[in-house]
Coordinates of C-alpha atoms and ligand atoms in Angstrom, one line a residue:
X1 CA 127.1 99.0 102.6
X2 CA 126.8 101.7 105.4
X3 CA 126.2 105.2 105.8
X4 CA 129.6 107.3 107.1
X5 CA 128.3 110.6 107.0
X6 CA 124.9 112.4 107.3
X7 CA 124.2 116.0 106.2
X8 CA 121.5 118.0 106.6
X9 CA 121.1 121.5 106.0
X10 CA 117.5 123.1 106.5
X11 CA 116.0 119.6 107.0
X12 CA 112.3 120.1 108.2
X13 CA 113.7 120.7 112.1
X14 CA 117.2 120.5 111.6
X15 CA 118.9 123.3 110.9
X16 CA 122.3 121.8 110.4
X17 CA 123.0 118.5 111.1
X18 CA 126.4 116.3 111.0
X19 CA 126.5 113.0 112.1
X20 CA 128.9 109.9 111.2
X21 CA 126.8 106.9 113.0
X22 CA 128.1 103.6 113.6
X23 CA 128.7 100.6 111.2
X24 CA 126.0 98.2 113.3
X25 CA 123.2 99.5 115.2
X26 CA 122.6 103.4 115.7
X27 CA 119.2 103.5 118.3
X28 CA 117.9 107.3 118.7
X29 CA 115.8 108.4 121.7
X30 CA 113.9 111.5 122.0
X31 CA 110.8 112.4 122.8
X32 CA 107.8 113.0 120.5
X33 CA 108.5 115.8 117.6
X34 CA 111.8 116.0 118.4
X35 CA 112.7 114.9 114.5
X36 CA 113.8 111.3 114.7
X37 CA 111.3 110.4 111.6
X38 CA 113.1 113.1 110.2
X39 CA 116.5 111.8 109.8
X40 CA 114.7 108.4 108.9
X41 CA 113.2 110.4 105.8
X42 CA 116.5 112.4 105.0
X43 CA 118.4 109.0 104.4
X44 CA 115.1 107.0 103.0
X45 CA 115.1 110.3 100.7
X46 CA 118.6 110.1 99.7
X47 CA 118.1 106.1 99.2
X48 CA 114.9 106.8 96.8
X49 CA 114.5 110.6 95.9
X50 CA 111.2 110.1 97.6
X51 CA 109.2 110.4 101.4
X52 CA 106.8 108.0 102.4
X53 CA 104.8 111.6 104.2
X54 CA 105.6 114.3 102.5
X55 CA 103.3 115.2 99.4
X56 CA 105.8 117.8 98.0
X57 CA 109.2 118.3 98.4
X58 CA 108.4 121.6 99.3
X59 CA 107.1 120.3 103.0
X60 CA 110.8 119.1 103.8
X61 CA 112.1 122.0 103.8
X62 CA 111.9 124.3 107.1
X63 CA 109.5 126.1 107.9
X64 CA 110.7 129.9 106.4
X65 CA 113.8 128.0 104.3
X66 CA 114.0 128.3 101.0
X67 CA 116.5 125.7 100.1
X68 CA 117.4 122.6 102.1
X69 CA 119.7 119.8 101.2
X70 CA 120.3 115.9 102.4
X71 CA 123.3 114.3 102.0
X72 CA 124.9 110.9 102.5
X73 CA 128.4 109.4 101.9
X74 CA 128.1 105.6 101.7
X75 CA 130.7 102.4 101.5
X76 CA 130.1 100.6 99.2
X77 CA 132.5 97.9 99.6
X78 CA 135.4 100.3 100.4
X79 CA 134.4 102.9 97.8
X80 CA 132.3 106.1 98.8
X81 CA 129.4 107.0 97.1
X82 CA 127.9 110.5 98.2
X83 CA 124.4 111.1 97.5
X84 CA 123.3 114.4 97.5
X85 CA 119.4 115.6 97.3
X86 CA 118.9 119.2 96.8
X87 CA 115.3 120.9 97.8
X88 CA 114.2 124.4 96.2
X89 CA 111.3 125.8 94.1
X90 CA 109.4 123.0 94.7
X91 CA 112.3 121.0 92.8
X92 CA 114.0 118.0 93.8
X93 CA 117.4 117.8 92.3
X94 CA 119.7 114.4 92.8
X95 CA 123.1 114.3 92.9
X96 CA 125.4 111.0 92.6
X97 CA 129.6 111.7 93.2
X98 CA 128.5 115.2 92.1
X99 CA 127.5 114.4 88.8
X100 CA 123.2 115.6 88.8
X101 CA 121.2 112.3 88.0
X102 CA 118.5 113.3 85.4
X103 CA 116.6 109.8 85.6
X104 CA 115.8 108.6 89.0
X105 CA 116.4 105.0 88.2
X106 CA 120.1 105.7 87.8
X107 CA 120.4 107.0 91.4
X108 CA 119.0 103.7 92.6
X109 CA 122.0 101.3 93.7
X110 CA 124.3 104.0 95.2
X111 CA 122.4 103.9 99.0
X112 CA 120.1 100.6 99.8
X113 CA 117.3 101.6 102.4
X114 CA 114.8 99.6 104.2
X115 CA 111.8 101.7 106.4
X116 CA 109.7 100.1 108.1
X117 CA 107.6 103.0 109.7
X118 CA 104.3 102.5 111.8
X119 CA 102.5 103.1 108.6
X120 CA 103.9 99.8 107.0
X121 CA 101.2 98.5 109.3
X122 CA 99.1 99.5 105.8
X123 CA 101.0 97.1 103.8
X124 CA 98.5 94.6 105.6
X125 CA 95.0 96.6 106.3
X126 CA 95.0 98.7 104.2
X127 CA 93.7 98.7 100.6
X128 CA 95.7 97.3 96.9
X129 CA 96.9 100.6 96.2
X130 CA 99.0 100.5 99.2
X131 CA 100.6 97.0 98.3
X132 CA 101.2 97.7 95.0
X133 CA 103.1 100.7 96.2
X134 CA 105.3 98.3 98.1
X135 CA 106.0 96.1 95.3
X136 CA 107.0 99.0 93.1
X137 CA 109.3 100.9 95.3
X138 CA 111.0 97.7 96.2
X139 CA 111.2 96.5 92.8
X140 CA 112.4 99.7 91.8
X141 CA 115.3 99.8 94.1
X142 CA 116.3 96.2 92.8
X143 CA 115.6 96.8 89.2
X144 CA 116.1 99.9 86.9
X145 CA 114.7 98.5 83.6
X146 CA 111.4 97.3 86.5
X147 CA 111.6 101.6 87.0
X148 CA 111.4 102.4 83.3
X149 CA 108.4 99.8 82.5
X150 CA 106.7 101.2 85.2
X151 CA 107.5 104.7 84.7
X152 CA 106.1 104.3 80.7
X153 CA 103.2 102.0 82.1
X154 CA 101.8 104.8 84.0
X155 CA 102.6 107.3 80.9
X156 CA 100.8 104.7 78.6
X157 CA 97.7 104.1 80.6
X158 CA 97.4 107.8 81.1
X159 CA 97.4 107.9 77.3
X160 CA 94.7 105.6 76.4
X161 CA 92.4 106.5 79.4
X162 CA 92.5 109.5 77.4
X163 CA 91.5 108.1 74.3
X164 CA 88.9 105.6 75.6
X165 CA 87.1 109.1 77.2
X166 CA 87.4 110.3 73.5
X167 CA 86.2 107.4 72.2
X168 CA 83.1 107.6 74.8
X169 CA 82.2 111.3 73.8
X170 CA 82.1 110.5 70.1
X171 CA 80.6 107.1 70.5
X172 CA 83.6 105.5 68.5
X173 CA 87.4 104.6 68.9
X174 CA 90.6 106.3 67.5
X175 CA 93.1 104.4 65.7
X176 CA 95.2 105.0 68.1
X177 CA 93.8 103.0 71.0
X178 CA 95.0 99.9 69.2
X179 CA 98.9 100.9 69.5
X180 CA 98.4 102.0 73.0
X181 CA 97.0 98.8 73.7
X182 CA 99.9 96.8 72.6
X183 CA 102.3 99.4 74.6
X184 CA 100.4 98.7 77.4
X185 CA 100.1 95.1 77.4
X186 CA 103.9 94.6 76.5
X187 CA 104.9 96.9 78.9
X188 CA 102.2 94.8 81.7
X189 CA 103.2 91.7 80.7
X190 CA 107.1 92.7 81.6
X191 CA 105.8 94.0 85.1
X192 CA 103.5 91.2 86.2
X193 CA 106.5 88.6 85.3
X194 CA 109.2 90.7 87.6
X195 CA 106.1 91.2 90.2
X196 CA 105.6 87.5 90.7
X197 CA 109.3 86.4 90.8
X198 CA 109.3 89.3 93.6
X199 CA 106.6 87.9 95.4
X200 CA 107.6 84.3 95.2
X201 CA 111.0 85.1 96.7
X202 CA 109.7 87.5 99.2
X203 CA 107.0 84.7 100.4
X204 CA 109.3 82.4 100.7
X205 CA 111.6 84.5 103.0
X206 CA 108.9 86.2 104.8
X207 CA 107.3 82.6 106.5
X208 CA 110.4 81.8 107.2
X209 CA 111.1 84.9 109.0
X210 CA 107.6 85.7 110.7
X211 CA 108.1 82.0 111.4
X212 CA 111.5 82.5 113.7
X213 CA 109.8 85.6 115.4
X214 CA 106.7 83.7 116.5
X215 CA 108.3 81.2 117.6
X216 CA 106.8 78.7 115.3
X217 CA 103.2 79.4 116.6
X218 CA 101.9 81.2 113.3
X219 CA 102.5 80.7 109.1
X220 CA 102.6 83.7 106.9
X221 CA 101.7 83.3 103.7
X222 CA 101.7 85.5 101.0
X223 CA 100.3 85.6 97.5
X224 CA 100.8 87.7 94.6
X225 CA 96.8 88.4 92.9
X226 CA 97.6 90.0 89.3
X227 CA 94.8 91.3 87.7
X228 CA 95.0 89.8 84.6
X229 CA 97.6 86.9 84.5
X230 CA 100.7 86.7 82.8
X231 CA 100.3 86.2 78.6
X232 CA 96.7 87.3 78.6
X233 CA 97.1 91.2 78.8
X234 CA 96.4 92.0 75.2
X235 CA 93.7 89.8 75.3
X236 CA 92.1 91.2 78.2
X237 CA 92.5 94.6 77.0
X238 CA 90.7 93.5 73.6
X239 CA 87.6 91.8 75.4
X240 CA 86.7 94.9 78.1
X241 CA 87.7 97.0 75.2
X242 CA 84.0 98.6 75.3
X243 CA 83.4 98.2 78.5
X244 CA 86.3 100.5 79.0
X245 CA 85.2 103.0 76.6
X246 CA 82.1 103.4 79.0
X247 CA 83.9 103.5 81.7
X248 CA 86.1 105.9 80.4
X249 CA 89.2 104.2 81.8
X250 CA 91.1 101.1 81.8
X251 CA 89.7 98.4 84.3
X252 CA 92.0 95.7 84.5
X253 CA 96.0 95.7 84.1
X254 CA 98.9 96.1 86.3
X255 CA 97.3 98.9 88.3
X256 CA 94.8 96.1 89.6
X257 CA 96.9 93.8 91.5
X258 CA 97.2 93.1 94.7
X259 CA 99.2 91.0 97.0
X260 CA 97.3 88.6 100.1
X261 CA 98.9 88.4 103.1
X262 CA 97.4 84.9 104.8
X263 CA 98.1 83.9 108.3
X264 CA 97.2 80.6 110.0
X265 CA 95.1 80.1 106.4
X266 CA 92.9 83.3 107.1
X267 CA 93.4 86.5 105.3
X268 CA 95.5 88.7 107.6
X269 CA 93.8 91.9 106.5
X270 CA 90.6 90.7 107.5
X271 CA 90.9 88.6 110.4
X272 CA 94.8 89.3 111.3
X273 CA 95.1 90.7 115.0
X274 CA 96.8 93.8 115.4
X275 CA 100.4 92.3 116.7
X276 CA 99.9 89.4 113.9
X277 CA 99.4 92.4 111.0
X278 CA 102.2 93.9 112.6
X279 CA 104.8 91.1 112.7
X280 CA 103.9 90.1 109.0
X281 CA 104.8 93.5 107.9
X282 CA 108.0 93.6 109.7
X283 CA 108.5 90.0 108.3
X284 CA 108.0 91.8 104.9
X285 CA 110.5 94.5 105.4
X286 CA 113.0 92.2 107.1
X287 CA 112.7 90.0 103.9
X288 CA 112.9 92.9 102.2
X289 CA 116.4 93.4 103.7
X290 CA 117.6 90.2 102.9
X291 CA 116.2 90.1 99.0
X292 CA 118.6 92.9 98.3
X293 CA 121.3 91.7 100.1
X294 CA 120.9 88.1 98.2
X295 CA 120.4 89.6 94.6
X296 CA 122.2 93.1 94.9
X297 CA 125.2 91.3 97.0
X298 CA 125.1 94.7 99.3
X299 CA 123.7 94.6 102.9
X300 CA 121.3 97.5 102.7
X301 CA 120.4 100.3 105.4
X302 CA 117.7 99.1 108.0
X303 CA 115.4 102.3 109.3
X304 CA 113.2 101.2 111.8
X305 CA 111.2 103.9 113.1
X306 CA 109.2 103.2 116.5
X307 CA 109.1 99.4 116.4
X308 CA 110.5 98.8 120.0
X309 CA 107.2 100.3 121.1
X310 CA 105.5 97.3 119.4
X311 CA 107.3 95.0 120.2
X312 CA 107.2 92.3 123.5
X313 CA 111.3 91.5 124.9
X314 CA 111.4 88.1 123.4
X315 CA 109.9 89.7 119.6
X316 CA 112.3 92.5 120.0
X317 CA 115.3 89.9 120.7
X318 CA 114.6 88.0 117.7
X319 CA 114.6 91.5 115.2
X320 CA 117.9 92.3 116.3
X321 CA 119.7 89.0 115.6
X322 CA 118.3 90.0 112.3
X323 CA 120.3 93.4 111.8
X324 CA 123.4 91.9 112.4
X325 CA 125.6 92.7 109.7
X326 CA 123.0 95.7 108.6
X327 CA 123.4 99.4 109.4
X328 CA 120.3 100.1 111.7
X329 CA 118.9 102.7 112.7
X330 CA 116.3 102.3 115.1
X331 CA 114.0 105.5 116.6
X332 CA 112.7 104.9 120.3
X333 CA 110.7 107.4 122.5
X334 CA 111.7 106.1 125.3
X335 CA 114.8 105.2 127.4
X336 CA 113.8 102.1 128.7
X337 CA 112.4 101.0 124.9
X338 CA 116.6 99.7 124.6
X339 CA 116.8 96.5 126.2
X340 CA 119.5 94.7 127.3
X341 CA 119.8 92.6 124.3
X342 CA 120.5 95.8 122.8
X343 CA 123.1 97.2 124.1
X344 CA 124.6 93.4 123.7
X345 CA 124.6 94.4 120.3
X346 CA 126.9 97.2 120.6
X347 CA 124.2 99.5 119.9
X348 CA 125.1 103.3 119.4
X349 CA 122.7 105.5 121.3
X350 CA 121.7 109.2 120.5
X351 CA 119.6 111.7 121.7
X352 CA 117.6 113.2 119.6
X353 CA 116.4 116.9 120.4
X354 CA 114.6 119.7 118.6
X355 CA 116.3 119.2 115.8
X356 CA 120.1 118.2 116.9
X357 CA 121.2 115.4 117.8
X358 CA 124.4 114.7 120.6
X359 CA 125.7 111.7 122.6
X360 CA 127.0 108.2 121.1
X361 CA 127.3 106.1 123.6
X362 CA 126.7 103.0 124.8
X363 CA 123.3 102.2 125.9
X364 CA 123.0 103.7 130.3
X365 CA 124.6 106.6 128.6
X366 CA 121.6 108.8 130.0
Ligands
ATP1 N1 109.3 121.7 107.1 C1 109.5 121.7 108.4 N2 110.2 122.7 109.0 C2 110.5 122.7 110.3 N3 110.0 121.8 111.2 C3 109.3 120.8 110.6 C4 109.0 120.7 109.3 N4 108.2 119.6 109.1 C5 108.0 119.0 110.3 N5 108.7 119.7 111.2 C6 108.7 119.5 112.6 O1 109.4 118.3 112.9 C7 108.8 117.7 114.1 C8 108.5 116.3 113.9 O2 109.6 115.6 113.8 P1 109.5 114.0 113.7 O3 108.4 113.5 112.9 O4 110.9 113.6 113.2 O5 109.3 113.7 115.2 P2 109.7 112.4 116.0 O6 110.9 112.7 116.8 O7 109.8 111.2 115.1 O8 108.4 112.3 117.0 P3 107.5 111.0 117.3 O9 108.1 110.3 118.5 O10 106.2 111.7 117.8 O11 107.3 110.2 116.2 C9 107.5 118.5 114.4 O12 107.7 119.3 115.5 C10 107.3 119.3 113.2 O13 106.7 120.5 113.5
MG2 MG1 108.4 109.7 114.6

């Protein structure tokens, strides 16, 4: 699938915007605040109803604005979808072929996105929380019914952390906690299953990517850590049943897991070098790419935002012989960030400036 048209309309910096980028690579230069993250974000938005930055969808509106709007027409396989994502009252509403999408998991298969931001660099250093965060938007995107598990999971364990604070203020337990454990484990047991298929494919595809990039000099590997392993949730909640009570929340469960990223046979977060964290995460999102273009059968939108900067000539090389066939769009500060080897590819380039953006050309263009 690609992206024919953007719209924007009181975008955080742009005040209109129209733009109809190319099929293959689209590379956008500007300087720094000049709002290339932002037209990442506007299509990530319209590929997720969410933004990896802002907290409320209040912030992505311009500054002053009351209502803004991103939208996107996509082909998808020679019919357009148009995904529309209205902002206003500190609402969010989605729109899919004009009809308003009332659950976000049926908005997800109209626009395939892949980011891969600076932050991704978190996906390795930083803590579980952040690599579970990855699992589940991914999985998400690939998997609707994986949306609605999760969705309830988070309602259910809400739910009985409630109860097991009851339960510790009047020293015993409600009924109740015994049906929210069997909604919660059910519900866990479903998510650790599609979470460990995820990983195993996404292993799998990552060495052999981080692999190609290296140039055979390291081995990723990665490996899925679930809290409590698959067919012994209810068990687990029954035995730290009290110990839950005085903790006044649930300990283990889906909300525990975490994903190890190991390179050369040492942890990456805690004795990866900074290029080597980096490459593994772009591994990750390049897998990422190909996962959903293997199980959705749709080549998905690649946003890469700053990675030339990161990247040496020969790294940089070997990540675009990867989005052939993929819409890309790639942010660059800098001029002399796109190489030769991209304006091989037939690379679009724009320039991005407070807010507007003019010029596709080839790259020399400016
Ligand atoms: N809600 C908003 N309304 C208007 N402008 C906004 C809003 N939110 C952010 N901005 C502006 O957008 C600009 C940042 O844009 P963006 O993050 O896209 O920059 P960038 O081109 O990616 O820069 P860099 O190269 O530094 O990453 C800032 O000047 C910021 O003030
Ligand atoms: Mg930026």
């Amino acid at each position: 699938m690609y992206i024919i048209d953007i719209k924007l309309h009181n975008f955080r910096n742009y005040r209109e915007l129209s733009l109809s980028p190319a099929r293959g690579v689209n590379v956008l230069i500007g300087s720094n605040a000049q709002g290339k993250t932002n037209l990442l974000e506007a299509v990530y938005l319209c590929a997720t109803a969410r933004s990896r930055r802002a907290r409320s969808s209040g912030q992505m509106i311009a500054f002053g604005e009351e209502r803004a709007f991103a939208r996107v027409a996509v082909d998808n396989n020679g019919l357009t979808d148009r995904v529309s994502i209205n902002l206003a009252n500190g609402k969010k509403g989605v729109m899919v072929n004009g009809a308003a999408v009332a659950k976000l998991g049926d908005l997800f298969g109209a626009l395939y996105a892949v980011l891969f931001a600076p932050e991704d660099l978190g996906l390795v250093k930083s803590g579980p929380a952040e690599r579970r965060r990855f699992m589940d938007l991914e999985l998400c995107q690939l998997s609707p019914v994986y949306y609605y598990d999760l969705s309830n999971y988070c309602k259910s364990l809400a739910q009985r952390n409630n109860l097991l604070r009851d339960a510790r203020v009047r020293g015993r337990a409600d009924d109740a906690l015994g049906v929210w454990d069997d909604t919660l484990s059910d519900l866990g047991e479903r998510i650790v299953k599609k979470r460990a298929e995820f990983a195993e494919t996404l292993a799998e595809t990552a060495a052999r990517i981080h692999s190609r990039v290296t140039g055979g000099r390291e081995s990723l590997r990665i490996v899925y850590r679930p809290s409590v392993r698959p067919g012994l949730f209810a068990d687990a909640l029954r035995e730290n049943r009290s110990r839950d009570i005085s903790r006044g929340m649930t300990c283990s469960g889906a909300h525990k897991d975490d994903l190890a990223f190991v390179i050369n046979g040492r942890d990456a977060r805690l004795y990866g070098s900074q290029g080597q964290q980096r490459t593994a995460a772009l591994s990750v999102k390049l897998s990422e790419a190909l996962i959903i273009l293997e199980e959705k059968g749709v080549s998905p939108v690649l946003l890469l935002d700053d990675v030339f900067s990161e990247l040496d000539e020969s790294r940089r090389e070997q990540l675009l012989d990867y989005t052939s066939g993929l819409q890309t769009f790639i942010t660059a500060a800098d001029a002399s960030d796109v190489s030769r080897e991209t304006a091989k590819s037939g690379a679009r380039i724009y320039r991005v400036e407070n807010g507007t953006i003019s010029g596709a050309g080839p790259p020399g263009f400016f």
